Amino acid sequence: MAFWDQLPALIGVVVGSVGSYTAASLTERSRWRRGRAERWDDRRFQIYASYGKILKTQIRIAQRLGAARNFEGVVDPLETGEGLAALARAESERAAEWESMLLVGDAATVEAARSWHEECWNLELYARGLRSDAAGWVRAEERLSHARDRFYLCARKDLGIAGPPPPSGNWPRTWQHAEPDPAAGPDASPP
């Protein structure tokens, strides 16, 4: 009879233990998932930023080669031999980093990154002398800028960063074509 009197207390202990274990397990599992998500978010951020930096380096080399070919928008030309070698190194770095992008990027960001580097390749056609029309150079720069904006928009969305990225400027830049007003004096800057 004493056993039957103790049974409700025993059941309470068992239920309490199971409940406590379940709650602790669920809490730990949730903490582990959150930690894993944070690590992957951090890793994705690093890869997206690194990819952007590498591609920007490649673009800058192409622009400087374009300046040597007298295309608008860049004032520090790069000698062709040195520039082509630097462009090849930059493309190799970009291609290696691309594998990381494919591994961690979501579909929209990978597709935007692909469009951005394809627009970079288009600009390189001008930088390498395979295309030569000045209007085409300007259009290539515009498309490159739009592709970059799209990449950062998608990357920010994937990383959960609220709001749109800061706007890029218009191409060609207005300050590049503005003539200073002679009546304003020698130190006047363009609008």
Short mmCIF file of N, CA and C in Angstrom, two decimals:
data_model
loop_
_atom_site.label_atom_id
_atom_site.label_comp_id
_atom_site.label_asym_id
_atom_site.label_seq_id
_atom_site.Cartn_x
_atom_site.Cartn_y
_atom_site.Cartn_z
N MET A 1 0.81 -1.17 0.00
CA MET A 1 0.00 0.00 0.00
C MET A 1 0.87 1.26 0.00
N ALA A 2 2.02 1.21 0.65
CA ALA A 2 2.90 2.36 0.72
C ALA A 2 3.40 2.74 -0.68
N PHE A 3 3.61 1.73 -1.54
CA PHE A 3 4.05 2.00 -2.91
C PHE A 3 3.01 2.82 -3.65
N TRP A 4 1.75 2.42 -3.51
CA TRP A 4 0.68 3.14 -4.22
C TRP A 4 0.53 4.56 -3.70
N ASP A 5 0.84 4.77 -2.48
CA ASP A 5 0.79 6.12 -1.93
C ASP A 5 1.92 7.00 -2.48
N GLN A 6 3.04 6.40 -2.78
CA GLN A 6 4.20 7.12 -3.29
C GLN A 6 4.18 7.27 -4.81
N LEU A 7 3.33 6.56 -5.50
CA LEU A 7 3.29 6.55 -6.97
C LEU A 7 3.08 7.95 -7.57
N PRO A 8 2.14 8.75 -7.10
CA PRO A 8 1.99 10.09 -7.70
C PRO A 8 3.27 10.93 -7.58
N ALA A 9 3.95 10.84 -6.48
CA ALA A 9 5.19 11.59 -6.30
C ALA A 9 6.26 11.07 -7.25
N LEU A 10 6.33 9.74 -7.40
CA LEU A 10 7.30 9.13 -8.31
C LEU A 10 7.02 9.54 -9.75
N ILE A 11 5.76 9.53 -10.15
CA ILE A 11 5.38 9.95 -11.50
C ILE A 11 5.75 11.43 -11.69
N GLY A 12 5.51 12.25 -10.68
CA GLY A 12 5.87 13.67 -10.76
C GLY A 12 7.36 13.86 -10.97
N VAL A 13 8.17 13.08 -10.28
CA VAL A 13 9.63 13.17 -10.44
C VAL A 13 10.04 12.77 -11.85
N VAL A 14 9.46 11.67 -12.35
CA VAL A 14 9.80 11.20 -13.70
C VAL A 14 9.37 12.23 -14.75
N VAL A 15 8.15 12.72 -14.63
CA VAL A 15 7.65 13.72 -15.59
C VAL A 15 8.51 14.99 -15.51
N GLY A 16 8.84 15.41 -14.32
CA GLY A 16 9.69 16.60 -14.15
C GLY A 16 11.05 16.41 -14.77
N SER A 17 11.64 15.22 -14.56
CA SER A 17 12.96 14.94 -15.12
C SER A 17 12.92 14.93 -16.65
N VAL A 18 11.90 14.25 -17.19
CA VAL A 18 11.76 14.19 -18.66
C VAL A 18 11.54 15.60 -19.21
N GLY A 19 10.68 16.36 -18.55
CA GLY A 19 10.42 17.74 -19.00
C GLY A 19 11.65 18.61 -18.94
N SER A 20 12.41 18.49 -17.87
CA SER A 20 13.63 19.28 -17.70
C SER A 20 14.66 18.91 -18.76
N TYR A 21 14.82 17.59 -19.00
CA TYR A 21 15.76 17.12 -20.02
C TYR A 21 15.34 17.62 -21.41
N THR A 22 14.03 17.52 -21.70
CA THR A 22 13.53 17.96 -23.00
C THR A 22 13.75 19.46 -23.19
N ALA A 23 13.44 20.25 -22.19
CA ALA A 23 13.63 21.70 -22.28
C ALA A 23 15.10 22.05 -22.47
N ALA A 24 15.98 21.39 -21.71
CA ALA A 24 17.41 21.65 -21.84
C ALA A 24 17.92 21.25 -23.23
N SER A 25 17.44 20.11 -23.73
CA SER A 25 17.86 19.66 -25.06
C SER A 25 17.40 20.63 -26.15
N LEU A 26 16.15 21.06 -26.07
CA LEU A 26 15.63 22.00 -27.06
C LEU A 26 16.37 23.34 -27.00
N THR A 27 16.66 23.79 -25.80
CA THR A 27 17.40 25.05 -25.65
C THR A 27 18.79 24.92 -26.24
N GLU A 28 19.46 23.82 -25.93
CA GLU A 28 20.82 23.60 -26.45
C GLU A 28 20.81 23.47 -27.97
N ARG A 29 19.85 22.75 -28.51
CA ARG A 29 19.73 22.59 -29.95
C ARG A 29 19.50 23.94 -30.62
N SER A 30 18.63 24.75 -30.04
CA SER A 30 18.35 26.09 -30.57
C SER A 30 19.60 26.96 -30.52
N ARG A 31 20.33 26.90 -29.41
CA ARG A 31 21.57 27.67 -29.27
C ARG A 31 22.60 27.22 -30.30
N TRP A 32 22.71 25.92 -30.53
CA TRP A 32 23.65 25.39 -31.51
C TRP A 32 23.28 25.87 -32.92
N ARG A 33 21.99 25.80 -33.26
CA ARG A 33 21.54 26.26 -34.58
C ARG A 33 21.81 27.75 -34.77
N ARG A 34 21.52 28.54 -33.74
CA ARG A 34 21.78 29.98 -33.82
C ARG A 34 23.27 30.24 -34.02
N GLY A 35 24.09 29.55 -33.27
CA GLY A 35 25.54 29.71 -33.40
C GLY A 35 26.03 29.32 -34.78
N ARG A 36 25.50 28.23 -35.29
CA ARG A 36 25.89 27.78 -36.63
C ARG A 36 25.46 28.81 -37.67
N ALA A 37 24.24 29.32 -37.57
CA ALA A 37 23.74 30.32 -38.51
C ALA A 37 24.60 31.58 -38.46
N GLU A 38 24.99 32.00 -37.25
CA GLU A 38 25.84 33.18 -37.11
C GLU A 38 27.20 32.95 -37.75
N ARG A 39 27.77 31.76 -37.55
CA ARG A 39 29.07 31.46 -38.16
C ARG A 39 28.96 31.50 -39.68
N TRP A 40 27.90 30.92 -40.24
CA TRP A 40 27.74 30.91 -41.69
C TRP A 40 27.44 32.31 -42.22
N ASP A 41 26.67 33.09 -41.47
CA ASP A 41 26.43 34.48 -41.89
C ASP A 41 27.75 35.24 -41.93
N ASP A 42 28.57 35.04 -40.91
CA ASP A 42 29.87 35.71 -40.87
C ASP A 42 30.74 35.25 -42.04
N ARG A 43 30.73 33.96 -42.30
CA ARG A 43 31.54 33.42 -43.40
C ARG A 43 31.04 33.94 -44.75
N ARG A 44 29.72 33.96 -44.92
CA ARG A 44 29.16 34.49 -46.17
C ARG A 44 29.54 35.97 -46.33
N PHE A 45 29.44 36.72 -45.25
CA PHE A 45 29.84 38.13 -45.31
C PHE A 45 31.28 38.26 -45.78
N GLN A 46 32.17 37.47 -45.18
CA GLN A 46 33.59 37.54 -45.55
C GLN A 46 33.80 37.18 -47.03
N ILE A 47 33.12 36.14 -47.49
CA ILE A 47 33.29 35.72 -48.88
C ILE A 47 32.71 36.76 -49.84
N TYR A 48 31.53 37.29 -49.54
CA TYR A 48 30.94 38.32 -50.40
C TYR A 48 31.85 39.55 -50.47
N ALA A 49 32.36 39.98 -49.32
CA ALA A 49 33.23 41.16 -49.28
C ALA A 49 34.53 40.89 -50.03
N SER A 50 35.10 39.72 -49.83
CA SER A 50 36.34 39.36 -50.50
C SER A 50 36.13 39.28 -52.01
N TYR A 51 35.04 38.70 -52.43
CA TYR A 51 34.76 38.60 -53.86
C TYR A 51 34.61 39.99 -54.47
N GLY A 52 33.87 40.86 -53.79
CA GLY A 52 33.71 42.23 -54.27
C GLY A 52 35.04 42.95 -54.39
N LYS A 53 35.89 42.76 -53.39
CA LYS A 53 37.20 43.42 -53.39
C LYS A 53 38.08 42.91 -54.54
N ILE A 54 38.11 41.61 -54.73
CA ILE A 54 38.92 41.04 -55.80
C ILE A 54 38.41 41.49 -57.16
N LEU A 55 37.09 41.47 -57.33
CA LEU A 55 36.53 41.89 -58.62
C LEU A 55 36.77 43.38 -58.85
N LYS A 56 36.67 44.17 -57.81
CA LYS A 56 36.94 45.61 -57.94
C LYS A 56 38.38 45.85 -58.36
N THR A 57 39.32 45.07 -57.85
CA THR A 57 40.71 45.17 -58.27
C THR A 57 40.84 44.87 -59.75
N GLN A 58 40.19 43.82 -60.19
CA GLN A 58 40.23 43.44 -61.60
C GLN A 58 39.63 44.55 -62.47
N ILE A 59 38.53 45.12 -62.04
CA ILE A 59 37.88 46.20 -62.78
C ILE A 59 38.80 47.41 -62.85
N ARG A 60 39.43 47.72 -61.73
CA ARG A 60 40.32 48.90 -61.70
C ARG A 60 41.48 48.73 -62.67
N ILE A 61 42.02 47.55 -62.76
CA ILE A 61 43.11 47.30 -63.71
C ILE A 61 42.59 47.48 -65.13
N ALA A 62 41.41 46.93 -65.42
CA ALA A 62 40.82 47.08 -66.76
C ALA A 62 40.56 48.54 -67.07
N GLN A 63 40.09 49.30 -66.09
CA GLN A 63 39.84 50.73 -66.32
C GLN A 63 41.15 51.47 -66.62
N ARG A 64 42.18 51.15 -65.89
CA ARG A 64 43.47 51.81 -66.12
C ARG A 64 44.03 51.43 -67.48
N LEU A 65 43.83 50.18 -67.90
CA LEU A 65 44.23 49.80 -69.26
C LEU A 65 43.39 50.57 -70.28
N GLY A 66 42.11 50.75 -69.98
CA GLY A 66 41.24 51.54 -70.85
C GLY A 66 41.71 52.98 -70.94
N ALA A 67 42.20 53.53 -69.84
CA ALA A 67 42.73 54.90 -69.86
C ALA A 67 43.93 54.99 -70.79
N ALA A 68 44.75 53.94 -70.81
CA ALA A 68 45.90 53.92 -71.72
C ALA A 68 45.45 53.88 -73.18
N ARG A 69 44.23 53.42 -73.40
CA ARG A 69 43.66 53.39 -74.75
C ARG A 69 42.77 54.61 -75.00
N ASN A 70 42.87 55.60 -74.10
CA ASN A 70 42.18 56.88 -74.21
C ASN A 70 40.66 56.80 -74.03
N PHE A 71 40.20 55.83 -73.27
CA PHE A 71 38.78 55.80 -72.93
C PHE A 71 38.55 56.75 -71.76
N GLU A 72 37.34 57.28 -71.68
CA GLU A 72 36.99 58.25 -70.65
C GLU A 72 36.86 57.60 -69.27
N GLY A 73 37.00 58.45 -68.26
CA GLY A 73 36.64 58.06 -66.91
C GLY A 73 37.77 57.69 -66.00
N VAL A 74 38.96 57.43 -66.53
CA VAL A 74 40.09 57.06 -65.68
C VAL A 74 41.27 57.90 -66.11
N VAL A 75 41.98 58.43 -65.14
CA VAL A 75 43.07 59.35 -65.47
C VAL A 75 44.46 58.78 -65.22
N ASP A 76 44.55 57.57 -64.69
CA ASP A 76 45.87 57.02 -64.42
C ASP A 76 46.11 55.77 -65.27
N PRO A 77 46.55 55.98 -66.51
CA PRO A 77 46.74 54.85 -67.42
C PRO A 77 47.82 53.88 -66.91
N LEU A 78 47.65 52.64 -67.35
CA LEU A 78 48.57 51.58 -66.98
C LEU A 78 49.18 51.02 -68.26
N GLU A 79 50.49 50.89 -68.27
CA GLU A 79 51.19 50.36 -69.44
C GLU A 79 50.64 48.98 -69.78
N THR A 80 50.46 48.72 -71.06
CA THR A 80 49.75 47.53 -71.53
C THR A 80 50.36 46.22 -71.03
N GLY A 81 51.65 46.03 -71.18
CA GLY A 81 52.27 44.77 -70.77
C GLY A 81 52.09 44.50 -69.28
N GLU A 82 52.38 45.50 -68.47
CA GLU A 82 52.22 45.38 -67.02
C GLU A 82 50.75 45.17 -66.66
N GLY A 83 49.88 45.91 -67.34
CA GLY A 83 48.44 45.83 -67.07
C GLY A 83 47.85 44.48 -67.42
N LEU A 84 48.24 43.93 -68.55
CA LEU A 84 47.70 42.62 -68.96
C LEU A 84 48.15 41.52 -68.00
N ALA A 85 49.39 41.62 -67.54
CA ALA A 85 49.88 40.63 -66.56
C ALA A 85 49.10 40.76 -65.24
N ALA A 86 48.88 41.99 -64.80
CA ALA A 86 48.12 42.21 -63.57
C ALA A 86 46.68 41.75 -63.73
N LEU A 87 46.12 41.98 -64.90
CA LEU A 87 44.75 41.55 -65.17
C LEU A 87 44.63 40.02 -65.12
N ALA A 88 45.62 39.33 -65.66
CA ALA A 88 45.61 37.86 -65.63
C ALA A 88 45.71 37.35 -64.19
N ARG A 89 46.55 37.98 -63.36
CA ARG A 89 46.66 37.58 -61.95
C ARG A 89 45.34 37.82 -61.22
N ALA A 90 44.75 38.98 -61.48
CA ALA A 90 43.48 39.32 -60.81
C ALA A 90 42.38 38.35 -61.22
N GLU A 91 42.34 37.96 -62.48
CA GLU A 91 41.33 37.01 -62.94
C GLU A 91 41.54 35.65 -62.28
N SER A 92 42.79 35.25 -62.10
CA SER A 92 43.06 33.97 -61.42
C SER A 92 42.58 34.02 -59.97
N GLU A 93 42.80 35.13 -59.29
CA GLU A 93 42.32 35.27 -57.91
C GLU A 93 40.80 35.25 -57.87
N ARG A 94 40.18 35.96 -58.82
CA ARG A 94 38.72 36.00 -58.86
C ARG A 94 38.15 34.61 -59.10
N ALA A 95 38.74 33.87 -60.03
CA ALA A 95 38.26 32.53 -60.35
C ALA A 95 38.39 31.60 -59.14
N ALA A 96 39.46 31.73 -58.38
CA ALA A 96 39.63 30.91 -57.18
C ALA A 96 38.59 31.28 -56.12
N GLU A 97 38.35 32.55 -55.93
CA GLU A 97 37.37 33.01 -54.94
C GLU A 97 35.95 32.64 -55.37
N TRP A 98 35.75 32.49 -56.67
CA TRP A 98 34.44 32.12 -57.19
C TRP A 98 33.95 30.81 -56.60
N GLU A 99 34.85 29.89 -56.36
CA GLU A 99 34.47 28.60 -55.80
C GLU A 99 33.86 28.76 -54.41
N SER A 100 34.41 29.66 -53.61
CA SER A 100 33.83 29.94 -52.30
C SER A 100 32.45 30.57 -52.45
N MET A 101 32.32 31.46 -53.42
CA MET A 101 31.03 32.09 -53.67
C MET A 101 29.98 31.03 -54.01
N LEU A 102 30.34 30.09 -54.85
CA LEU A 102 29.41 29.02 -55.23
C LEU A 102 29.04 28.16 -54.03
N LEU A 103 29.97 27.99 -53.11
CA LEU A 103 29.73 27.13 -51.96
C LEU A 103 28.76 27.74 -50.96
N VAL A 104 28.89 29.02 -50.67
CA VAL A 104 28.09 29.61 -49.60
C VAL A 104 27.01 30.57 -50.04
N GLY A 105 27.08 31.06 -51.28
CA GLY A 105 26.12 32.06 -51.72
C GLY A 105 24.75 31.47 -52.02
N ASP A 106 23.72 32.29 -51.79
CA ASP A 106 22.40 31.85 -52.21
C ASP A 106 22.28 32.05 -53.72
N ALA A 107 21.25 31.48 -54.32
CA ALA A 107 21.13 31.47 -55.78
C ALA A 107 21.10 32.88 -56.37
N ALA A 108 20.35 33.79 -55.77
CA ALA A 108 20.24 35.15 -56.31
C ALA A 108 21.58 35.88 -56.25
N THR A 109 22.32 35.72 -55.16
CA THR A 109 23.60 36.41 -55.02
C THR A 109 24.64 35.82 -55.97
N VAL A 110 24.65 34.51 -56.13
CA VAL A 110 25.58 33.88 -57.07
C VAL A 110 25.29 34.34 -58.49
N GLU A 111 24.01 34.40 -58.84
CA GLU A 111 23.64 34.84 -60.19
C GLU A 111 24.04 36.30 -60.40
N ALA A 112 23.85 37.15 -59.39
CA ALA A 112 24.25 38.56 -59.50
C ALA A 112 25.77 38.68 -59.58
N ALA A 113 26.49 37.88 -58.82
CA ALA A 113 27.96 37.89 -58.88
C ALA A 113 28.43 37.47 -60.26
N ARG A 114 27.79 36.47 -60.82
CA ARG A 114 28.14 36.01 -62.17
C ARG A 114 27.92 37.13 -63.19
N SER A 115 26.79 37.80 -63.09
CA SER A 115 26.52 38.92 -64.02
C SER A 115 27.57 40.01 -63.86
N TRP A 116 27.96 40.29 -62.61
CA TRP A 116 28.96 41.32 -62.38
C TRP A 116 30.29 40.96 -63.01
N HIS A 117 30.76 39.72 -62.81
CA HIS A 117 32.07 39.40 -63.40
C HIS A 117 31.98 39.26 -64.91
N GLU A 118 30.83 38.89 -65.45
CA GLU A 118 30.69 38.87 -66.91
C GLU A 118 30.73 40.28 -67.48
N GLU A 119 30.17 41.25 -66.78
CA GLU A 119 30.27 42.64 -67.22
C GLU A 119 31.71 43.13 -67.11
N CYS A 120 32.43 42.63 -66.13
CA CYS A 120 33.86 42.96 -66.01
C CYS A 120 34.61 42.42 -67.23
N TRP A 121 34.30 41.19 -67.61
CA TRP A 121 34.94 40.62 -68.79
C TRP A 121 34.63 41.45 -70.03
N ASN A 122 33.41 41.96 -70.13
CA ASN A 122 33.05 42.81 -71.26
C ASN A 122 33.92 44.07 -71.28
N LEU A 123 34.12 44.68 -70.13
CA LEU A 123 34.98 45.86 -70.04
C LEU A 123 36.41 45.50 -70.44
N GLU A 124 36.84 44.30 -70.07
CA GLU A 124 38.19 43.87 -70.42
C GLU A 124 38.39 43.76 -71.93
N LEU A 125 37.34 43.49 -72.67
CA LEU A 125 37.47 43.45 -74.13
C LEU A 125 37.97 44.80 -74.65
N TYR A 126 37.48 45.88 -74.06
CA TYR A 126 37.94 47.22 -74.43
C TYR A 126 39.35 47.45 -73.92
N ALA A 127 39.61 47.03 -72.68
CA ALA A 127 40.92 47.23 -72.07
C ALA A 127 42.01 46.49 -72.84
N ARG A 128 41.66 45.36 -73.40
CA ARG A 128 42.63 44.56 -74.15
C ARG A 128 42.75 44.99 -75.61
N GLY A 129 41.93 45.94 -76.03
CA GLY A 129 41.99 46.42 -77.41
C GLY A 129 41.18 45.59 -78.39
N LEU A 130 40.33 44.69 -77.90
CA LEU A 130 39.52 43.86 -78.78
C LEU A 130 38.25 44.59 -79.23
N ARG A 131 37.89 45.64 -78.51
CA ARG A 131 36.82 46.56 -78.89
C ARG A 131 37.36 47.96 -78.72
N SER A 132 36.84 48.90 -79.53
CA SER A 132 37.47 50.21 -79.49
C SER A 132 36.51 51.41 -79.50
N ASP A 133 35.21 51.19 -79.57
CA ASP A 133 34.32 52.36 -79.65
C ASP A 133 34.11 52.98 -78.28
N ALA A 134 34.26 54.30 -78.21
CA ALA A 134 34.17 55.03 -76.96
C ALA A 134 32.77 54.93 -76.35
N ALA A 135 31.74 54.98 -77.18
CA ALA A 135 30.36 54.87 -76.66
C ALA A 135 30.14 53.48 -76.05
N GLY A 136 30.70 52.46 -76.63
CA GLY A 136 30.60 51.11 -76.08
C GLY A 136 31.29 51.00 -74.72
N TRP A 137 32.41 51.70 -74.57
CA TRP A 137 33.12 51.73 -73.29
C TRP A 137 32.21 52.32 -72.20
N VAL A 138 31.56 53.44 -72.52
CA VAL A 138 30.69 54.09 -71.55
C VAL A 138 29.52 53.17 -71.19
N ARG A 139 28.93 52.52 -72.19
CA ARG A 139 27.83 51.58 -71.92
C ARG A 139 28.31 50.40 -71.07
N ALA A 140 29.51 49.92 -71.35
CA ALA A 140 30.07 48.81 -70.57
C ALA A 140 30.27 49.23 -69.11
N GLU A 141 30.72 50.45 -68.89
CA GLU A 141 30.89 50.97 -67.52
C GLU A 141 29.53 51.08 -66.83
N GLU A 142 28.52 51.53 -67.56
CA GLU A 142 27.17 51.64 -66.98
C GLU A 142 26.62 50.28 -66.58
N ARG A 143 26.74 49.31 -67.48
CA ARG A 143 26.25 47.95 -67.17
C ARG A 143 27.02 47.34 -66.00
N LEU A 144 28.30 47.61 -65.96
CA LEU A 144 29.14 47.12 -64.86
C LEU A 144 28.66 47.70 -63.53
N SER A 145 28.35 48.98 -63.52
CA SER A 145 27.86 49.64 -62.31
C SER A 145 26.52 49.07 -61.86
N HIS A 146 25.62 48.83 -62.80
CA HIS A 146 24.32 48.25 -62.47
C HIS A 146 24.47 46.82 -61.94
N ALA A 147 25.37 46.05 -62.54
CA ALA A 147 25.59 44.67 -62.09
C ALA A 147 26.17 44.67 -60.67
N ARG A 148 27.06 45.61 -60.39
CA ARG A 148 27.63 45.72 -59.04
C ARG A 148 26.54 46.04 -58.03
N ASP A 149 25.69 47.01 -58.37
CA ASP A 149 24.59 47.37 -57.46
C ASP A 149 23.70 46.17 -57.17
N ARG A 150 23.40 45.40 -58.20
CA ARG A 150 22.54 44.23 -58.03
C ARG A 150 23.21 43.19 -57.12
N PHE A 151 24.51 42.98 -57.31
CA PHE A 151 25.23 42.04 -56.45
C PHE A 151 25.11 42.45 -54.99
N TYR A 152 25.37 43.72 -54.69
CA TYR A 152 25.32 44.16 -53.30
C TYR A 152 23.90 44.14 -52.75
N LEU A 153 22.92 44.39 -53.57
CA LEU A 153 21.53 44.29 -53.13
C LEU A 153 21.20 42.86 -52.73
N CYS A 154 21.59 41.91 -53.58
CA CYS A 154 21.32 40.49 -53.28
C CYS A 154 22.12 40.01 -52.08
N ALA A 155 23.38 40.41 -51.98
CA ALA A 155 24.22 39.99 -50.85
C ALA A 155 23.66 40.53 -49.54
N ARG A 156 23.24 41.80 -49.54
CA ARG A 156 22.67 42.37 -48.32
C ARG A 156 21.39 41.64 -47.92
N LYS A 157 20.58 41.32 -48.91
CA LYS A 157 19.34 40.59 -48.61
C LYS A 157 19.65 39.22 -48.02
N ASP A 158 20.61 38.51 -48.60
CA ASP A 158 20.98 37.20 -48.10
C ASP A 158 21.53 37.28 -46.68
N LEU A 159 22.24 38.34 -46.37
CA LEU A 159 22.83 38.50 -45.03
C LEU A 159 21.85 39.09 -44.03
N GLY A 160 20.67 39.45 -44.50
CA GLY A 160 19.66 40.01 -43.60
C GLY A 160 19.94 41.45 -43.22
N ILE A 161 20.68 42.16 -44.04
CA ILE A 161 20.96 43.57 -43.77
C ILE A 161 19.80 44.39 -44.32
N ALA A 162 19.17 45.15 -43.45
CA ALA A 162 17.96 45.90 -43.83
C ALA A 162 18.31 47.08 -44.73
N GLY A 163 17.39 47.37 -45.61
CA GLY A 163 17.51 48.54 -46.47
C GLY A 163 18.36 48.30 -47.69
N PRO A 164 18.21 49.17 -48.66
CA PRO A 164 19.00 49.03 -49.89
C PRO A 164 20.43 49.50 -49.67
N PRO A 165 21.34 49.07 -50.52
CA PRO A 165 22.71 49.58 -50.40
C PRO A 165 22.74 51.05 -50.80
N PRO A 166 23.76 51.75 -50.39
CA PRO A 166 23.87 53.14 -50.81
C PRO A 166 23.89 53.22 -52.34
N PRO A 167 23.29 54.26 -52.89
CA PRO A 167 23.26 54.34 -54.35
C PRO A 167 24.65 54.59 -54.92
N SER A 168 24.90 53.97 -56.06
CA SER A 168 26.15 54.29 -56.74
C SER A 168 25.90 55.55 -57.55
N GLY A 169 26.93 56.18 -57.96
CA GLY A 169 26.77 57.40 -58.74
C GLY A 169 26.35 57.08 -60.16
N ASN A 170 25.97 58.09 -60.87
CA ASN A 170 25.64 57.92 -62.29
C ASN A 170 26.93 57.83 -63.08
N TRP A 171 26.84 57.14 -64.19
CA TRP A 171 28.02 57.01 -65.05
C TRP A 171 27.68 57.58 -66.40
N PRO A 172 28.50 58.40 -67.01
CA PRO A 172 29.74 58.94 -66.43
C PRO A 172 29.42 59.93 -65.32
N ARG A 173 30.37 60.10 -64.45
CA ARG A 173 30.19 60.97 -63.29
C ARG A 173 30.01 62.42 -63.75
N THR A 174 29.09 63.11 -63.10
CA THR A 174 28.80 64.49 -63.52
C THR A 174 30.00 65.40 -63.32
N TRP A 175 30.80 65.18 -62.30
CA TRP A 175 31.95 66.04 -62.05
C TRP A 175 33.00 65.92 -63.14
N GLN A 176 32.99 64.82 -63.88
CA GLN A 176 33.99 64.64 -64.92
C GLN A 176 33.71 65.52 -66.14
N HIS A 177 32.47 65.94 -66.29
CA HIS A 177 32.10 66.71 -67.48
C HIS A 177 31.75 68.15 -67.15
N ALA A 178 31.70 68.50 -65.89
CA ALA A 178 31.31 69.85 -65.51
C ALA A 178 32.47 70.80 -65.74
N GLU A 179 32.17 71.90 -66.39
CA GLU A 179 33.16 72.95 -66.62
C GLU A 179 33.01 73.97 -65.49
N PRO A 180 34.11 74.38 -64.87
CA PRO A 180 34.00 75.41 -63.84
C PRO A 180 33.56 76.73 -64.45
N ASP A 181 32.80 77.48 -63.68
CA ASP A 181 32.33 78.78 -64.12
C ASP A 181 33.47 79.77 -63.96
N PRO A 182 33.96 80.36 -65.07
CA PRO A 182 35.10 81.29 -64.95
C PRO A 182 34.78 82.49 -64.07
N ALA A 183 33.52 82.89 -63.98
CA ALA A 183 33.13 84.04 -63.16
C ALA A 183 33.21 83.70 -61.67
N ALA A 184 33.18 82.44 -61.34
CA ALA A 184 33.20 82.02 -59.94
C ALA A 184 34.59 82.06 -59.34
N GLY A 185 35.61 82.22 -60.14
CA GLY A 185 36.97 82.31 -59.62
C GLY A 185 37.74 81.02 -59.85
N PRO A 186 39.04 81.04 -59.64
CA PRO A 186 39.89 79.88 -59.94
C PRO A 186 39.69 78.70 -58.99
N ASP A 187 39.17 78.94 -57.79
CA ASP A 187 39.02 77.86 -56.83
C ASP A 187 37.64 77.23 -56.85
N ALA A 188 36.80 77.65 -57.82
CA ALA A 188 35.43 77.12 -57.88
C ALA A 188 35.47 75.65 -58.27
N SER A 189 34.66 74.89 -57.62
CA SER A 189 34.58 73.46 -57.96
C SER A 189 33.30 73.22 -58.72
N PRO A 190 33.28 72.18 -59.54
CA PRO A 190 32.06 71.85 -60.29
C PRO A 190 30.92 71.53 -59.36
N PRO A 191 29.68 71.70 -59.81
CA PRO A 191 28.51 71.40 -58.96
C PRO A 191 28.44 69.96 -58.60
#
